[in-house]
XYZ file of C-alpha atoms in Angstrom:
652
model
C 7.298 -0.265 -30.725
C 9.254 2.228 -28.548
C 13.026 2.354 -28.275
C 14.857 4.567 -25.758
C 18.513 5.021 -26.657
C 21.123 6.467 -24.241
C 18.594 8.572 -22.326
C 20.007 10.867 -19.619
C 18.168 13.147 -17.199
C 19.353 15.222 -14.285
C 17.745 17.538 -11.733
C 19.750 20.041 -9.718
C 23.047 18.733 -11.057
C 22.283 15.153 -9.972
C 21.661 12.444 -12.579
C 18.539 10.342 -12.161
C 19.813 8.101 -14.953
C 22.552 8.253 -17.543
C 22.853 6.484 -20.951
C 19.715 4.468 -20.199
C 18.448 2.279 -23.052
C 15.187 0.330 -23.128
C 12.943 -1.348 -25.719
C 9.188 -1.742 -25.285
C 7.704 -4.193 -27.757
C 4.151 -5.234 -28.679
C 2.420 -7.126 -25.872
C 5.122 -6.459 -23.254
C 4.161 -6.389 -19.568
C 6.930 -4.391 -17.884
C 7.371 -3.230 -14.283
C 9.622 -0.295 -13.400
C 10.979 -0.931 -9.878
C 13.420 0.874 -7.588
C 13.545 2.968 -4.432
C 11.476 6.155 -4.189
C 13.219 8.997 -5.994
C 15.170 6.870 -8.511
C 13.248 8.337 -11.456
C 10.576 5.756 -12.339
C 7.797 8.339 -12.790
C 10.182 10.693 -14.603
C 11.075 7.947 -17.087
C 7.370 7.366 -17.760
C 6.882 11.071 -18.475
C 9.860 11.034 -20.858
C 8.279 8.112 -22.765
C 4.996 10.048 -22.829
C 6.718 13.215 -24.052
C 5.720 15.343 -21.052
C 9.383 15.783 -20.043
C 12.350 16.125 -22.388
C 15.456 14.032 -21.814
C 18.739 15.932 -21.493
C 20.301 13.625 -24.079
C 19.532 10.497 -26.064
C 16.689 9.704 -28.415
C 13.286 8.015 -28.503
C 12.173 6.117 -31.583
C 8.616 4.860 -31.837
C 6.097 3.582 -34.351
C 3.794 6.174 -35.900
C 0.890 3.830 -35.087
C 1.546 4.108 -31.334
C -0.992 5.610 -28.980
C 0.178 6.088 -25.408
C -2.123 6.404 -22.390
C -0.811 7.601 -19.018
C -2.236 7.400 -15.482
C -0.291 9.624 -13.043
C -0.085 8.946 -9.304
C -2.352 11.853 -8.358
C -3.454 15.427 -9.187
C -6.285 14.399 -11.519
C -9.557 16.340 -11.291
C -12.680 16.314 -13.454
C -15.492 18.856 -13.464
C -18.419 20.109 -15.520
C -19.822 16.753 -16.699
C -21.708 13.813 -15.255
C -19.721 10.671 -14.517
C -21.120 8.919 -17.599
C -20.467 11.916 -19.871
C -16.876 12.253 -18.619
C -16.103 8.564 -19.117
C -17.707 8.655 -22.586
C -15.250 11.391 -23.685
C -12.850 8.475 -24.220
C -14.879 7.819 -27.376
C -14.908 11.387 -28.721
C -13.426 10.220 -32.037
C -16.074 7.500 -32.419
C -18.829 9.924 -31.483
C -17.588 12.230 -34.242
C -17.869 9.291 -36.663
C -21.468 8.723 -35.527
C -22.184 12.410 -36.159
C -20.511 12.228 -39.576
C -22.614 9.180 -40.561
C -25.743 11.137 -39.626
C -24.528 14.072 -41.725
C -23.887 11.730 -44.683
C -27.416 10.317 -44.354
C -28.806 13.855 -44.459
C -26.625 14.668 -47.484
C -27.847 11.550 -49.332
C -31.457 12.425 -48.567
C -30.874 15.910 -49.970
C -29.636 14.570 -53.337
C -32.730 14.410 -55.553
C -31.277 14.662 -59.033
C -29.731 11.628 -60.829
C -27.238 13.680 -62.800
C -23.702 12.386 -63.354
C -22.253 14.825 -60.828
C -24.751 13.788 -58.170
C -24.152 10.097 -58.873
C -20.396 10.640 -58.424
C -20.982 12.633 -55.245
C -23.301 9.924 -53.869
C -20.700 7.253 -54.578
C -17.984 9.216 -52.728
C -20.008 9.890 -49.594
C -21.362 6.306 -49.545
C -17.740 5.077 -49.609
C -16.920 7.490 -46.767
C -19.881 6.135 -44.785
C -18.637 2.583 -45.383
C -15.184 3.449 -44.037
C -16.709 5.130 -40.970
C -19.014 2.175 -40.302
C -16.090 -0.246 -40.676
C -14.091 1.667 -38.022
C -17.092 1.704 -35.690
C -17.567 -2.055 -36.082
C -13.865 -2.764 -35.492
C -13.814 -0.685 -32.305
C -17.271 -1.732 -31.115
C -18.480 1.817 -31.602
C -22.106 0.692 -31.506
C -21.715 -0.508 -27.890
C -20.284 2.650 -26.302
C -22.880 2.879 -23.537
C -22.456 -0.795 -22.599
C -18.649 -0.518 -22.507
C -18.702 2.651 -20.405
C -21.032 1.074 -17.849
C -18.994 -2.147 -17.791
C -15.688 -0.388 -17.025
C -17.203 1.992 -14.460
C -18.927 -0.909 -12.703
C -15.681 -2.895 -12.585
C -13.946 0.061 -10.934
C -16.590 0.209 -8.200
C -19.032 2.863 -9.454
C -22.734 2.184 -8.963
C -25.564 2.725 -11.458
C -26.777 5.623 -9.316
C -23.354 7.317 -9.701
C -23.674 7.699 -13.496
C -25.761 10.935 -13.475
C -23.722 12.520 -10.639
C -21.441 15.453 -11.477
C -17.759 14.510 -11.442
C -16.832 17.296 -8.992
C -18.888 15.460 -6.342
C -16.336 12.619 -6.253
C -13.336 12.562 -3.883
C -9.689 12.368 -4.971
C -9.540 8.564 -4.994
C -12.652 8.318 -7.162
C -11.272 11.046 -9.467
C -8.310 8.754 -10.137
C -10.723 5.919 -10.934
C -12.496 8.136 -13.471
C -9.137 8.832 -15.136
C -8.347 5.100 -15.150
C -11.772 4.293 -16.643
C -11.217 6.760 -19.516
C -7.788 5.281 -20.137
C -9.097 1.704 -20.320
C -11.956 2.762 -22.591
C -9.554 4.476 -25.027
C -7.506 1.253 -25.276
C -4.157 2.842 -26.260
C -1.462 0.579 -27.690
C 0.730 1.327 -24.642
C -0.580 1.844 -21.105
C 1.687 3.694 -18.662
C 0.261 3.191 -15.150
C 1.940 4.923 -12.195
C 0.764 3.290 -8.937
C -2.672 2.337 -10.344
C -3.671 0.324 -7.237
C -3.272 3.154 -4.702
C -6.909 4.262 -4.882
C -8.571 0.864 -5.362
C -10.325 -1.361 -2.845
C -9.776 -5.146 -2.845
C -12.654 -5.953 -5.229
C -11.686 -3.286 -7.771
C -8.040 -4.329 -7.512
C -8.914 -7.912 -8.436
C -11.150 -6.672 -11.271
C -8.471 -4.424 -12.812
C -5.927 -7.232 -12.454
C -8.160 -9.577 -14.452
C -8.896 -6.877 -17.032
C -5.223 -6.067 -17.605
C -4.329 -9.749 -17.986
C -6.372 -9.853 -21.193
C -5.415 -6.349 -22.401
C -4.247 -6.435 -26.026
C -1.695 -3.619 -25.849
C 1.580 -3.197 -23.965
C 1.605 -2.244 -20.280
C 4.292 -0.463 -18.260
C 3.650 -0.388 -14.502
C 5.069 1.356 -11.475
C 3.728 -0.315 -8.337
C 4.855 -1.411 -4.878
C 2.162 -4.121 -4.795
C 4.316 -7.206 -5.337
C 1.405 -9.623 -5.836
C -0.150 -7.311 -8.438
C 3.174 -7.277 -10.305
C 3.624 -11.043 -9.934
C 0.252 -11.662 -11.541
C 0.793 -9.288 -14.476
C 4.361 -8.626 -15.622
C 6.834 -10.707 -17.629
C 9.744 -8.231 -17.507
C 11.149 -6.123 -14.686
C 13.322 -3.065 -15.246
C 15.150 -2.000 -12.092
C 16.185 1.648 -12.034
C 18.988 2.181 -9.555
C 22.156 4.283 -9.359
C 21.302 5.932 -12.682
C 21.112 2.688 -14.652
C 18.382 0.353 -15.898
C 18.882 -3.381 -15.435
C 16.431 -5.761 -17.118
C 15.201 -9.087 -15.766
C 12.942 -11.610 -17.496
C 10.004 -12.972 -15.518
C 7.664 -11.627 -12.829
C 8.520 -9.717 -9.660
C 9.357 -12.785 -7.528
C 11.620 -14.055 -10.311
C 13.324 -10.636 -10.414
C 14.106 -10.794 -6.669
C 15.701 -14.243 -7.080
C 17.650 -13.225 -10.197
C 18.895 -10.044 -8.514
C 20.458 -12.040 -5.663
C 22.060 -14.438 -8.175
C 23.320 -11.532 -10.294
C 24.939 -9.855 -7.281
C 26.667 -13.113 -6.339
C 28.039 -13.448 -9.889
C 29.194 -9.806 -9.904
C 30.946 -10.196 -6.556
C 32.677 -13.344 -7.794
C 33.708 -11.585 -11.027
C 34.952 -8.572 -9.087
C 37.009 -10.839 -6.836
C 38.555 -12.633 -9.847
C 39.208 -9.306 -11.577
C 40.946 -7.893 -8.518
C 43.065 -11.055 -8.262
C 44.120 -10.625 -11.931
C 44.930 -6.948 -11.351
C 47.015 -7.694 -8.261
C 48.904 -10.486 -10.044
C 49.629 -8.337 -13.131
C 50.597 -5.327 -11.028
C 53.138 -7.393 -9.065
C 54.570 -8.766 -12.353
C 54.865 -5.242 -13.841
C 56.518 -3.810 -10.739
C 58.949 -6.718 -10.530
C 60.060 -6.787 -14.172
C 59.411 -3.196 -15.348
C 63.123 -2.462 -15.823
C 64.233 -5.884 -17.007
C 64.826 -5.763 -20.773
C 64.206 -9.478 -21.261
C 60.701 -9.086 -19.811
C 59.785 -5.795 -21.552
C 57.404 -7.456 -24.011
C 55.530 -9.334 -21.265
C 55.351 -6.158 -19.130
C 53.815 -4.162 -22.008
C 51.355 -6.976 -22.652
C 50.244 -6.918 -19.012
C 49.890 -3.113 -19.062
C 47.677 -3.291 -22.190
C 45.638 -6.056 -20.582
C 44.988 -3.871 -17.517
C 43.945 -0.937 -19.736
C 41.446 -3.108 -21.614
C 40.068 -4.845 -18.542
C 36.323 -4.252 -18.249
C 35.118 -2.271 -15.255
C 32.791 -4.136 -12.884
C 30.542 -1.947 -10.751
C 28.499 -3.228 -7.859
C 26.035 -0.658 -6.710
C 26.203 0.251 -3.065
C 23.562 -1.608 -1.066
C 20.830 0.805 -0.133
C 20.011 1.164 3.538
C 16.686 -0.108 4.796
C 14.723 0.983 7.822
C 14.759 -1.375 10.769
C 12.626 -1.116 13.862
C 10.515 -3.031 16.354
C 7.369 -1.751 17.982
C 7.903 -1.380 21.734
C 6.701 -4.159 24.030
C 2.938 -3.595 24.490
C 1.453 -2.950 27.946
C -0.327 -5.937 29.442
C -4.003 -5.981 28.423
C -7.140 -7.998 29.145
C -8.592 -10.684 26.911
C -11.101 -8.234 25.423
C -9.331 -5.250 23.866
C -12.416 -3.456 22.551
C -16.141 -4.147 22.414
C -18.369 -2.349 19.918
C -22.145 -2.735 19.901
C -24.711 -1.351 17.432
C -22.532 1.633 16.522
C -23.975 4.272 14.168
C -22.245 7.176 12.445
C -23.658 9.765 10.022
C -22.438 12.909 8.309
C -25.521 15.110 8.006
C -28.050 12.893 6.173
C -25.417 10.432 4.949
C -25.366 7.296 7.138
C -21.824 5.898 6.874
C -22.007 3.229 9.601
C -25.130 1.481 10.825
C -25.420 -1.256 13.424
C -21.694 -2.091 13.607
C -20.929 -4.693 16.285
C -17.761 -6.673 17.019
C -15.447 -7.817 19.793
C -11.688 -7.324 19.383
C -9.713 -9.758 21.521
C -6.074 -9.880 22.585
C -3.977 -11.359 19.771
C -6.433 -10.479 16.998
C -4.749 -9.337 13.795
C -7.544 -7.909 11.716
C -7.681 -6.740 8.108
C -10.488 -4.208 7.681
C -11.769 -4.477 4.101
C -14.629 -3.059 2.053
C -15.320 -1.012 -1.049
C -14.207 2.609 -1.044
C -16.768 4.732 0.748
C -18.022 1.855 2.917
C -16.686 3.528 6.087
C -13.411 1.667 6.792
C -11.426 4.781 7.678
C -14.358 6.217 9.646
C -14.599 3.046 11.757
C -10.808 3.050 12.263
C -10.945 6.658 13.527
C -13.840 5.852 15.877
C -12.019 2.839 17.348
C -8.904 5.019 17.721
C -10.979 7.577 19.626
C -10.319 10.498 17.270
C -13.865 10.722 15.853
C -17.228 10.756 17.656
C -20.279 8.673 16.753
C -24.008 9.231 17.154
C -25.243 6.085 18.915
C -24.204 2.652 20.087
C -21.471 1.626 22.506
C -17.691 1.462 22.319
C -16.061 -0.071 25.401
C -12.248 -0.410 25.642
C -10.989 -3.400 27.626
C -8.840 -3.212 30.725
C -5.598 -1.303 30.135
C -6.183 -0.961 26.371
C -3.652 1.507 24.948
C -4.149 2.613 21.332
C -1.683 3.920 18.762
C -3.157 5.228 15.495
C -1.599 5.682 12.051
C -4.015 7.703 9.889
C -4.189 7.458 6.105
C -3.417 11.185 5.870
C -1.072 11.252 8.855
C 1.628 13.063 6.871
C -0.711 16.084 6.711
C -0.692 16.272 10.509
C 3.083 16.812 10.629
C 4.090 20.432 11.299
C 5.920 21.558 8.124
C 7.913 24.195 10.043
C 9.424 21.752 12.544
C 12.560 19.779 11.849
C 12.602 15.988 11.874
C 14.198 15.988 15.340
C 11.776 18.599 16.725
C 8.837 16.505 15.484
C 9.861 13.589 17.699
C 10.911 15.810 20.606
C 7.390 17.296 20.699
C 5.862 13.870 21.467
C 8.698 12.531 23.656
C 10.152 15.465 25.641
C 11.662 13.111 28.232
C 13.827 11.384 25.609
C 17.319 12.790 25.121
C 18.363 14.112 21.675
C 20.763 11.167 21.454
C 17.973 8.646 22.007
C 15.760 10.357 19.418
C 18.580 10.493 16.868
C 19.243 6.783 17.386
C 15.574 6.053 16.677
C 15.600 8.329 13.616
C 18.678 6.500 12.336
C 16.575 3.317 12.226
C 14.265 5.193 9.837
C 17.136 6.407 7.590
C 17.344 9.932 9.055
C 21.058 10.217 9.740
C 23.547 13.010 10.434
C 22.156 16.369 9.243
C 18.945 14.750 7.935
C 17.472 15.185 11.425
C 17.639 18.996 11.006
C 15.657 19.025 7.741
C 12.296 20.798 7.977
C 9.313 18.520 7.395
C 8.242 20.719 4.459
C 11.136 19.475 2.265
C 10.648 15.766 2.948
C 9.315 13.398 0.285
C 6.098 11.431 0.802
C 8.065 8.327 1.754
C 10.233 10.252 4.248
C 7.145 11.766 5.885
C 5.595 8.297 6.212
C 8.768 6.993 7.873
C 8.777 9.960 10.264
C 5.115 9.288 11.138
C 5.998 5.647 11.895
C 8.867 6.798 14.112
C 6.412 8.999 16.035
C 4.037 6.068 16.388
C 6.498 3.738 18.098
C 7.468 6.287 20.760
C 4.221 5.377 22.516
C 3.987 1.735 23.673
C 0.537 0.387 22.771
C -1.266 -2.935 22.717
C -3.726 -1.989 19.943
C -2.291 -0.605 16.705
C -4.729 0.895 14.200
C -3.126 1.515 10.808
C -5.010 3.041 7.873
C -3.199 2.377 4.565
C 0.272 2.389 6.170
C 2.105 1.310 2.975
C 0.806 3.979 0.574
C 4.028 6.007 0.430
C 6.534 3.289 1.317
C 8.801 1.678 -1.283
C 9.061 -2.113 -1.517
C 12.021 -2.417 0.873
C 10.502 -0.195 3.575
C 7.162 -1.982 3.225
C 8.891 -5.342 3.762
C 10.552 -4.037 6.954
C 7.197 -2.786 8.293
C 5.661 -6.187 7.514
C 8.394 -8.036 9.440
C 8.057 -5.603 12.381
C 4.314 -6.290 12.568
C 4.949 -10.046 12.380
C 7.144 -9.731 15.505
C 4.691 -7.455 17.360
C 3.010 -9.466 20.181
C -0.011 -7.183 20.548
C -3.235 -6.648 18.593
C -3.740 -4.647 15.413
C -6.297 -3.547 12.843
C -5.011 -2.708 9.355
C -6.957 -0.997 6.580
C -5.218 -2.003 3.357
C -5.841 -3.582 -0.055
C -2.258 -4.867 -0.411
C -2.756 -8.662 -0.443
C 0.926 -9.577 -0.246
C 1.476 -7.211 2.688
C -1.541 -8.558 4.593
C -1.043 -12.273 3.821
C 1.381 -13.234 6.670
C -0.061 -10.775 9.201
C -3.783 -11.463 9.434
C -5.831 -14.019 11.372
C -9.247 -12.362 10.995
C -10.888 -10.395 8.183
C -13.602 -7.803 8.885
C -15.552 -6.736 5.794
C -17.702 -3.596 5.705
C -21.036 -4.348 4.021
C -24.384 -2.581 3.603
C -25.765 -4.659 6.480
C -22.891 -4.099 8.934
C -19.595 -5.863 9.598
C -18.973 -9.461 8.505
C -16.192 -11.312 10.344
C -14.187 -14.175 8.801
C -11.603 -16.277 10.609
C -8.435 -16.998 8.664
C -6.117 -14.888 6.540
C -6.863 -12.672 3.552
C -6.303 -15.469 1.026
C -8.810 -17.664 2.908
C -11.348 -14.838 2.754
C -10.757 -14.155 -0.950
C -11.131 -17.846 -1.793
C -14.415 -18.039 0.097
C -15.603 -14.739 -1.437
C -14.929 -16.064 -4.950
C -16.799 -19.286 -4.133
C -19.756 -17.263 -2.851
C -19.797 -15.213 -6.070
C -19.668 -18.404 -8.148
C -22.512 -19.801 -6.060
C -24.653 -16.732 -6.763
C -23.839 -16.935 -10.483
C -24.391 -20.690 -10.835
C -27.168 -21.090 -8.284
C -25.270 -23.920 -6.548
C -24.652 -24.001 -2.809
C -21.121 -23.780 -1.410
C -19.920 -27.225 -0.209
C -19.807 -27.770 3.552
C -16.023 -28.199 3.310
C -15.607 -24.474 2.669
C -17.924 -23.303 5.446
C -16.172 -20.558 7.378
C -14.359 -21.376 10.575
C -16.189 -18.402 12.030
C -19.653 -20.014 11.815
C -18.318 -23.311 13.228
C -16.742 -21.481 16.147
C -19.976 -19.646 16.917
C -21.823 -22.978 16.912
C -19.291 -24.597 19.266
C -19.373 -21.603 21.583
C -23.178 -21.573 21.732
C -23.199 -25.294 22.609
C -20.568 -24.808 25.324
C -22.435 -21.904 26.939
C -25.594 -24.035 27.143
C -23.875 -26.538 29.383
C -24.724 -25.747 32.993
C -21.596 -27.260 34.498
C -19.387 -24.904 32.436
C -21.366 -21.932 33.695
C -20.905 -23.032 37.315
C -17.135 -23.253 36.853
C -16.831 -19.920 35.121
C -19.116 -17.794 37.284
C -16.850 -17.452 40.377
C -13.763 -16.921 38.217
C -15.445 -14.165 36.239
C -16.629 -12.508 39.444
C -13.072 -12.607 40.788
C -11.764 -11.179 37.501
C -14.269 -8.327 37.585
C -13.402 -7.509 41.204
C -9.656 -7.528 40.465
C -10.103 -5.347 37.368
C -12.037 -2.763 39.394
C -9.315 -2.708 42.069
C -6.618 -2.383 39.364
C -8.466 0.603 37.874
C -8.689 2.313 41.304
C -4.988 1.747 42.046
C -3.856 2.820 38.569
C -5.761 6.075 39.090
C -4.102 6.607 42.498
C -0.706 5.851 40.964
C -1.233 8.513 38.270
C -2.351 11.061 40.903
C 0.809 10.399 42.932
C 3.020 10.738 39.854
C 1.315 14.042 39.015
C 2.057 15.178 42.577
C 5.744 14.290 42.101
C 5.914 16.626 39.091
C 4.596 19.558 41.178
C 7.479 21.878 42.155
C 5.860 22.734 45.509
C 6.103 19.081 46.515
C 9.897 19.235 46.592
C 9.794 21.999 49.250
C 8.206 19.543 51.714
C 10.575 16.635 52.516
C 8.121 14.799 54.768
C 5.478 14.968 52.025
C 7.949 13.527 49.487
C 8.768 10.646 51.845
C 5.104 9.824 52.451
C 4.325 10.054 48.715
C 7.224 7.708 47.933
C 6.044 5.197 50.544
C 2.474 5.329 49.194
C 3.682 5.039 45.578
C 5.822 1.972 46.426
C 2.881 0.369 48.231
C 0.534 0.908 45.267
C 3.108 -0.362 42.726
C 3.576 -3.492 44.841
C -0.177 -3.955 45.164
C -0.651 -3.497 41.407
C 1.959 -6.177 40.738
C 0.089 -8.591 42.958
C -3.264 -7.689 41.360
C -1.921 -8.176 37.826
C -0.558 -11.602 38.821
C -3.976 -12.591 40.213
C -5.676 -11.222 37.121
C -3.371 -13.143 34.745
C -3.737 -16.387 36.725
C -7.540 -16.064 36.742
C -7.634 -15.412 33.006
C -5.464 -18.469 32.402
C -7.895 -20.621 34.383
C -10.819 -19.245 32.382
C -9.004 -19.947 29.115
C -8.197 -23.498 30.244
C -11.889 -24.158 30.889
C -13.165 -22.485 27.708
C -10.360 -23.687 25.475
C -9.512 -20.073 24.627
C -13.029 -19.345 23.368
């Protein structure tokens, strides 16, 4: 269908790829993979014809139609949502108009002369051809198809008459994707199609693409999405394309095996070279061995080169040890948030406890990011209550955090601004963990790629020890390797976190609770994301079939609530817990008072006038030591009391 032969492309004197060849055949499901900046999107644009290759050729069938979804920068205006999506059928609409014109022409023919009979026959044949095309392409169901695709991508019936310019950037990308799917080109080129989708739309598009009749070429860092769709993987690295058969997981296994084979071959090749070189050097001037020497020289000249690409560096980091926190990290009750007349959050209530690892899910526009900002303390709300627990310290990674970086500062200055007490050496060591090495630390933020800015934002985040991490779409600009490192770092983190993400593979090993934004508030499910998705699918099947969900799949959440309610009704449990809780409350109040005094003393230490008074310094030091000692004792009492409470309640 499409054949790329010896394609080369360079920017600024540096080759993205050289002599790259690739064949895309009917029905292929291909993933382009590789680190950010290796040229995956550029290769797509070369296939599309938007960018010319420096050398090589592209051969394709004249019956091809290619559809392309870029990563971003798509904007629609001047039409309603329905009208814009229906432009995918402009050619079919023209056929409908032509059929109407033919009907009018036939009605206008009144005479039965030979010329008119011939003319009638010709236009009737034209009408037949037009009607045949419409039937083949379901041109009589345009409205139904448009509504079906838009609904699958998360648009509501009430969105159809809205003007397209009213929709945000993420929804603009969905409009572009809807038009692409409606056109049904023979080859779909999709560059990060999942970036702007919520979990439900992601699962819908995955199912739709599985049954798509044409060929699909994908660029995506969502490994589960690729696993479920592709049957070939093309890795673009070091200017070359290497093909693997199978899905993404199969590619990872094959890549390891391939590297082992290459290393073994390289070792054997080097052994042969060393052996032949020693023979040549030993017998070069011996006439009786001249023939064998020449044979060895020719063999070395013909020996095939074996190249093993240099292993690319990966980021490596651990979040700092979190400060000690209470059992309850955050309590939210009946929280409401509106923008003008638009109520985004209504009646949101939940308790976040120490050790919770929460995935915050919901359709786009349901208020996930708004709730994350409110919990992080960077956005106000109209009514309700938000109460942080004792010693809760929050660190927040915003979805658009890269926009908050000062473009005029260097990488090193960016970290120095948030950690002035750290030495340049310490900051450079940290930046090295995020692949900013040597002179990279002096680059201005303005020249960094999206992935580099995301890594810099993560580096900023871990300078502040926290026991509650709030991360809104943290993987959007990270390549597969960097995303895997972040996942492992979060697995090792002993604190609490809330993650807004639709990446199922990323969330799978991290989550123990799922919070879903709904029209009625916030629904909490115990278990991981796969548990939630399984239950969600069963609930949808139950609605469709009218059958109840078996008791065996009842959520752990509802069972836990029932057990807790029964336990709290038992009077003896209440009697045991009451004095412990009173002690805990008293200790927490005393901790708060002493922590405040400690901060006041430390502020006094930083005052220059303090150092002019030696007796004052001595008394401040004595008082500071006393408070630190007292705080240590209080924290020990607090921890011991909490342990007793947990023993009695079973951790509930």
